[in-house]
Amino acid sequence: MALAHNGNLSNASELRSELELSGAIFHTTSDTETIAYIITRERLRTTSIENALSRAMDTLDGAYSLVLMSPQKLMCARDPHGFRPLCFGRTRDGVIVIASESCALRAVGAEFIRDVEPGEILVFSKDGMESRREHCGKQPKRLCVFEYIYFARPDSTIDGIGVHEARVRAGETLAAVHPASADIVIGVPDSGLDAALGFSKASNIPYGIGLIKNKYIGRTFIAPDHRMDQVKLKLSVIEEVIHDKRVVLIDDSIVRGTTIRRIVDLLRDAGAKEVHIRISAPPFMFPCYYGTDINSQDNLVACHNTIKEIASMIGADSLGYLPVEQLCSIAPDHGYCSACFDGKYPTRIPSDTRKDRFERRLSEIKRR
Ligand code: SF4
């Protein structure tokens, strides 16, 4: 069996303990290994791999979009809340392609067919496609709203909503709730650009390209020296666009505040007269347990400071976030998860939330 997984389980610790007590020996700290163990265990108790997958889904809690292959079948499944996206398409030769985002289908020449429904299992075999829906509708839909704000590519469509359009709408809403007197609107590449366009459209302040992303930085042959300024290496300012201007700078989020502080410095060094920061998401107030690398409130600047204090820490003339009540402007009529902004978790919170919980367990077991 081959298995790929996007997401994080919220009951992984309990499932691992149960499996270890029955003799399982884990080789990694990944939730994916737990899912593979459970499907394998269920396969011994039932007549087909898809039945085993369905039974495994009865025990898994949290975020998972899965792709599986057995010698005869290709399968995929999305958790009943639908936290993470999943879709499928077909190439001209009839090859089925499954991906998190629709942009990946186009990249390999496949035509998008549809999103996998929350809770749905799809089985592709020589007999065609079978949709199993026994887990559909069991839970309210809770797609991660941060997929629209940051994770996904703007050329993707998730559950019927284009990511680019969603970001433009967030920018338009920001312009309405946090207007600014300024000469130019720019975005932090890449995920701030679409919202900057929306802000510009709604405010009639001209849109400009003020920051350029260094496209070579990801290449290993110029691995950056850690003493160097990472933000300066990644981003550079087009001085003639910024000089002597009152700038609105749009970004998708502030976690610790260190990166945005450096970007504000870069703009000031380039001669910006004023820098007004607008964020196309609400303040991060709570950790995410569904696959985002924000596991503790300690690292979240908005948990310990007022908006005024954050503005002064990052050196901005003003700061405005998308209000949590306005998230619905991004994805109207969509059930979504917004727990990192409002603390309303759709599932139980994991019993052990430490990032290194499984490493600790492995070393504990080795010591015994
Ligand atoms: S907690 Fe935030 S980042 Fe995590 S799944 Fe929910 S909306 Fe997405």
XYZ file of C-alpha atoms and ligand atoms in Angstrom:
376
model
C 0.000 0.000 0.000
C 1.214 3.519 -0.761
C -0.192 6.403 1.268
C 0.093 10.192 1.067
C -1.453 12.459 3.704
C -2.021 16.175 4.110
C -3.170 17.390 7.548
C -2.745 16.520 11.217
C -4.782 14.165 13.387
C -6.083 15.536 16.667
C -6.246 12.081 18.311
C -2.840 10.855 17.067
C -1.383 10.400 20.595
C -4.284 8.188 21.722
C -4.188 6.136 18.513
C -0.413 5.658 18.760
C -0.643 4.516 22.401
C -3.371 2.037 21.521
C -1.358 0.679 18.577
C 1.852 0.452 20.637
C 0.012 -1.504 23.323
C -1.018 -3.987 20.643
C 2.572 -4.413 19.454
C 3.078 -1.756 16.782
C 6.585 -0.342 16.518
C 6.706 3.144 15.027
C 9.630 4.233 12.895
C 8.663 7.860 12.455
C 6.864 10.599 14.352
C 4.441 11.220 11.502
C 0.650 10.878 11.758
C 0.777 9.223 8.349
C 2.396 6.126 9.863
C -0.450 5.941 12.397
C -3.021 6.100 9.585
C -1.138 3.395 7.640
C -1.122 1.125 10.720
C -4.866 1.577 11.274
C -5.772 0.894 7.637
C -3.531 -2.198 7.679
C -5.114 -3.438 10.920
C -8.618 -2.938 9.515
C -7.643 -4.634 6.232
C -7.042 -7.849 8.202
C -10.593 -7.649 9.556
C -12.529 -6.826 6.397
C -12.791 -7.849 2.761
C -11.401 -4.886 0.813
C -9.010 -1.971 1.131
C -11.855 0.547 0.731
C -13.769 -1.093 3.584
C -10.597 -0.891 5.663
C -10.234 2.799 4.793
C -13.856 3.454 5.736
C -13.420 1.688 9.086
C -10.182 3.586 9.704
C -12.068 6.848 9.137
C -14.370 5.898 12.030
C -11.392 6.158 14.375
C -9.445 9.092 12.901
C -10.155 12.582 14.234
C -8.818 15.819 12.804
C -7.529 16.875 9.403
C -6.623 14.387 6.694
C -6.777 14.350 2.950
C -5.479 10.987 1.777
C -4.359 9.332 -1.433
C -3.851 5.549 -1.339
C -2.739 2.941 -3.822
C -3.071 -0.793 -3.591
C -1.848 -3.112 -6.380
C -5.294 -2.872 -8.045
C -6.857 0.394 -6.935
C -6.270 4.109 -6.556
C -8.243 5.748 -3.734
C -8.618 9.069 -2.027
C -10.499 10.327 1.014
C -11.179 13.614 2.727
C -11.945 13.869 6.445
C -15.611 14.496 7.337
C -14.941 18.163 8.235
C -13.020 18.679 4.975
C -10.264 20.689 6.695
C -7.824 20.281 3.810
C -8.730 20.512 0.137
C -8.673 17.540 -2.252
C -9.720 17.276 -5.882
C -9.244 15.036 -8.876
C -9.025 15.242 -12.638
C -8.225 13.197 -15.706
C -5.632 13.503 -18.465
C -6.523 13.061 -22.145
C -5.188 9.500 -21.911
C -7.652 8.756 -19.113
C -5.115 8.821 -16.284
C -6.708 9.856 -12.977
C -4.783 12.510 -11.036
C -5.559 13.395 -7.410
C -4.162 16.548 -5.817
C -4.722 19.002 -2.990
C -5.034 21.904 -5.378
C -6.532 22.234 -8.834
C -3.446 24.144 -10.102
C -1.458 20.886 -9.811
C -3.842 19.156 -12.228
C -3.294 21.775 -14.920
C 0.465 21.507 -14.423
C 0.396 17.848 -15.502
C -2.138 18.350 -18.293
C -5.131 16.932 -16.419
C -8.600 18.428 -16.565
C -10.239 19.248 -13.227
C -13.309 17.060 -12.645
C -14.428 18.011 -9.138
C -13.519 18.419 -5.466
C -13.707 15.371 -3.223
C -16.561 15.999 -0.740
C -15.801 16.169 2.991
C -16.104 12.563 4.248
C -16.127 11.076 0.745
C -14.039 8.093 -0.368
C -13.369 7.659 -4.086
C -12.171 4.332 -5.459
C -10.737 4.093 -8.984
C -10.216 0.649 -10.446
C -10.562 -1.183 -13.755
C -14.336 -1.130 -13.089
C -14.435 2.688 -13.081
C -15.041 5.113 -10.206
C -17.024 4.406 -7.053
C -18.005 7.128 -4.583
C -18.569 6.041 -0.997
C -20.361 8.551 1.125
C -21.002 6.793 4.423
C -18.994 9.492 6.271
C -20.399 12.454 4.322
C -22.565 14.899 6.227
C -21.663 13.340 9.576
C -19.847 16.493 10.642
C -20.317 20.142 9.666
C -17.950 21.260 6.914
C -14.896 23.076 8.291
C -12.504 23.862 5.452
C -9.414 25.718 6.753
C -10.054 29.374 5.904
C -6.291 29.951 5.934
C -6.094 27.906 2.713
C -7.765 30.869 0.992
C -5.688 33.463 2.851
C -2.220 31.918 2.574
C -1.645 28.229 1.854
C -3.204 27.694 -1.524
C -1.963 29.035 -4.817
C -4.029 31.887 -6.276
C -4.600 29.917 -9.490
C -6.420 27.166 -7.572
C -10.142 26.782 -6.970
C -11.162 25.127 -3.698
C -14.708 23.873 -3.129
C -15.998 26.134 -5.890
C -14.257 29.321 -4.748
C -11.256 30.749 -6.613
C -8.359 31.529 -4.266
C -7.392 34.691 -6.168
C -10.952 36.025 -5.961
C -11.169 35.204 -2.251
C -7.975 37.179 -1.575
C -9.152 40.129 -3.667
C -12.374 40.155 -1.615
C -10.349 40.138 1.633
C -8.440 43.206 0.353
C -11.666 44.989 -0.580
C -13.104 44.313 2.873
C -9.906 45.576 4.513
C -10.151 48.827 2.540
C -13.710 49.291 3.806
C -13.007 48.557 7.483
C -9.489 50.014 7.762
C -9.139 52.766 5.155
C -5.855 54.683 4.859
C -4.767 57.953 3.243
C -1.923 56.873 1.026
C -0.298 57.256 -2.412
C 0.270 53.604 -3.282
C -0.825 50.070 -2.268
C 1.721 47.261 -2.467
C 1.614 43.604 -1.393
C 4.191 41.315 0.193
C 4.881 38.652 -2.464
C 3.323 36.242 -3.063
C 0.205 35.805 -0.963
C -0.235 39.532 -0.156
C -0.425 40.584 -3.817
C -4.031 39.603 -4.578
C -5.376 41.253 -1.407
C -3.352 44.387 -2.294
C -5.129 44.442 -5.641
C -8.497 44.246 -3.847
C -7.518 47.033 -1.432
C -6.440 49.231 -4.347
C -9.656 48.555 -6.300
C -11.888 49.378 -3.353
C -9.919 52.428 -2.148
C -8.953 53.909 -5.544
C -5.363 54.176 -4.322
C -3.039 53.092 -7.174
C -1.641 49.556 -7.017
C 2.114 49.219 -7.415
C 4.853 46.606 -7.321
C 7.126 47.797 -4.571
C 8.672 44.530 -3.369
C 10.345 41.896 -5.519
C 10.902 38.336 -4.361
C 14.332 36.901 -5.089
C 13.488 33.885 -7.233
C 16.918 32.296 -6.809
C 16.924 32.161 -2.997
C 15.337 28.726 -2.780
C 18.137 27.178 -4.839
C 20.647 25.296 -2.789
C 23.680 26.530 -4.704
C 23.280 29.901 -3.008
C 22.399 28.596 0.456
C 22.167 31.751 2.592
C 24.602 32.391 5.382
C 22.636 32.585 8.672
C 24.406 35.800 9.682
C 22.899 37.489 6.644
C 19.581 39.344 6.779
C 17.122 36.688 5.558
C 14.364 39.182 4.700
C 16.764 41.348 2.688
C 17.928 38.265 0.814
C 14.377 37.225 -0.015
C 12.862 40.626 -0.792
C 14.111 43.800 -2.361
C 12.424 47.175 -2.736
C 11.912 49.051 -5.992
C 13.067 52.383 -4.635
C 11.583 54.629 -7.315
C 8.110 53.181 -6.585
C 8.359 53.761 -2.836
C 10.470 56.898 -2.447
C 8.610 59.838 -0.886
C 5.293 57.915 -0.870
C 2.724 57.115 1.791
C 2.567 53.332 1.390
C -0.163 50.811 2.277
C 1.538 47.436 2.642
C -0.676 44.315 2.557
C 0.447 40.995 4.021
C -1.481 37.804 4.770
C -0.567 37.390 8.445
C 1.667 38.377 11.329
C 2.962 35.547 13.511
C 5.878 36.827 15.582
C 6.187 40.184 13.868
C 9.914 39.915 13.114
C 9.578 39.577 9.321
C 7.107 42.434 8.875
C 9.332 44.634 11.084
C 12.241 44.054 8.679
C 10.034 44.773 5.652
C 8.913 48.066 7.189
C 12.619 48.925 7.722
C 13.348 48.140 4.057
C 10.532 50.478 2.948
C 11.717 53.275 5.264
C 15.303 52.834 4.006
C 13.933 53.239 0.465
C 12.394 56.596 1.419
C 8.758 55.709 2.273
C 7.152 58.678 4.055
C 4.551 56.574 5.871
C 3.918 52.827 6.102
C 0.383 51.603 6.853
C 0.128 47.843 7.354
C -3.061 45.971 6.523
C -3.359 42.239 7.155
C -5.779 40.139 5.111
C -6.471 37.813 8.084
C -7.559 38.408 11.692
C -4.869 38.328 14.433
C -3.491 34.841 15.191
C -4.657 34.182 18.755
C -4.727 30.380 19.094
C -2.575 27.426 17.985
C -3.584 25.260 15.024
C -3.786 21.474 15.504
C -4.703 20.614 11.924
C -1.449 20.821 10.031
C -0.184 24.381 10.388
C 3.102 24.936 12.117
C 1.676 27.177 14.869
C 1.626 25.030 17.964
C 1.971 27.476 20.837
C 0.577 30.842 21.863
C 4.083 31.817 23.065
C 5.091 32.628 19.485
C 1.992 34.640 18.613
C 2.598 38.374 18.980
C -1.153 39.176 18.981
C -1.659 37.072 22.136
C 0.529 39.316 24.234
C 0.105 42.770 22.699
C -2.627 45.171 21.637
C -2.863 46.185 17.987
C -1.419 49.605 18.887
C 1.537 47.937 20.612
C 2.148 45.657 17.617
C 2.057 48.661 15.255
C 4.698 50.387 17.325
C 6.822 47.181 17.612
C 6.892 46.723 13.844
C 7.431 50.422 13.157
C 4.164 50.985 11.259
C 2.240 54.275 11.177
C -0.992 52.278 11.448
C -2.053 48.632 11.509
C -5.392 47.026 10.638
C -6.432 43.362 10.499
C -9.369 41.759 8.725
C -11.997 41.460 11.512
C -12.841 37.871 12.413
C -16.546 38.654 11.742
C -15.606 39.545 8.153
C -13.943 36.202 7.334
C -17.211 35.240 5.674
C -16.423 37.839 2.974
C -13.601 35.534 1.808
C -15.674 32.404 1.350
C -19.377 33.286 1.493
C -21.777 30.470 2.473
C -18.888 28.149 3.310
C -18.489 26.190 6.514
C -14.928 26.896 7.497
C -12.505 26.456 10.384
C -11.283 29.733 11.882
C -10.051 28.314 15.196
C -6.635 30.019 15.133
C -8.489 33.349 15.054
C -11.487 32.694 17.327
C -10.550 29.574 19.353
C -13.636 27.635 18.172
C -12.079 24.237 17.442
C -14.224 21.875 15.381
C -12.715 18.783 17.102
C -11.344 17.878 20.498
C -8.025 19.584 21.234
C -5.169 17.013 21.250
C -4.250 15.766 24.725
C -0.543 16.429 24.141
C 0.149 19.462 21.990
C 3.933 19.619 22.302
C 5.595 19.709 18.921
C 8.170 17.094 19.923
C 5.627 14.767 21.636
C 6.396 11.747 19.465
C 10.185 12.257 19.591
C 9.892 12.301 23.406
C 7.860 9.075 23.356
C 10.381 7.360 21.083
C 13.286 8.286 23.345
C 11.265 7.238 26.426
C 10.621 3.822 24.825
C 14.290 3.457 23.878
C 15.336 4.243 27.480
C 13.064 1.513 28.945
S -6.886 26.497 13.113
Fe -6.530 28.075 11.511
S -4.853 27.285 10.229
Fe -5.649 25.578 11.467
S -7.164 24.562 10.191
Fe -8.289 26.054 11.426
S -8.280 27.953 10.192
Fe -6.760 26.598 9.307
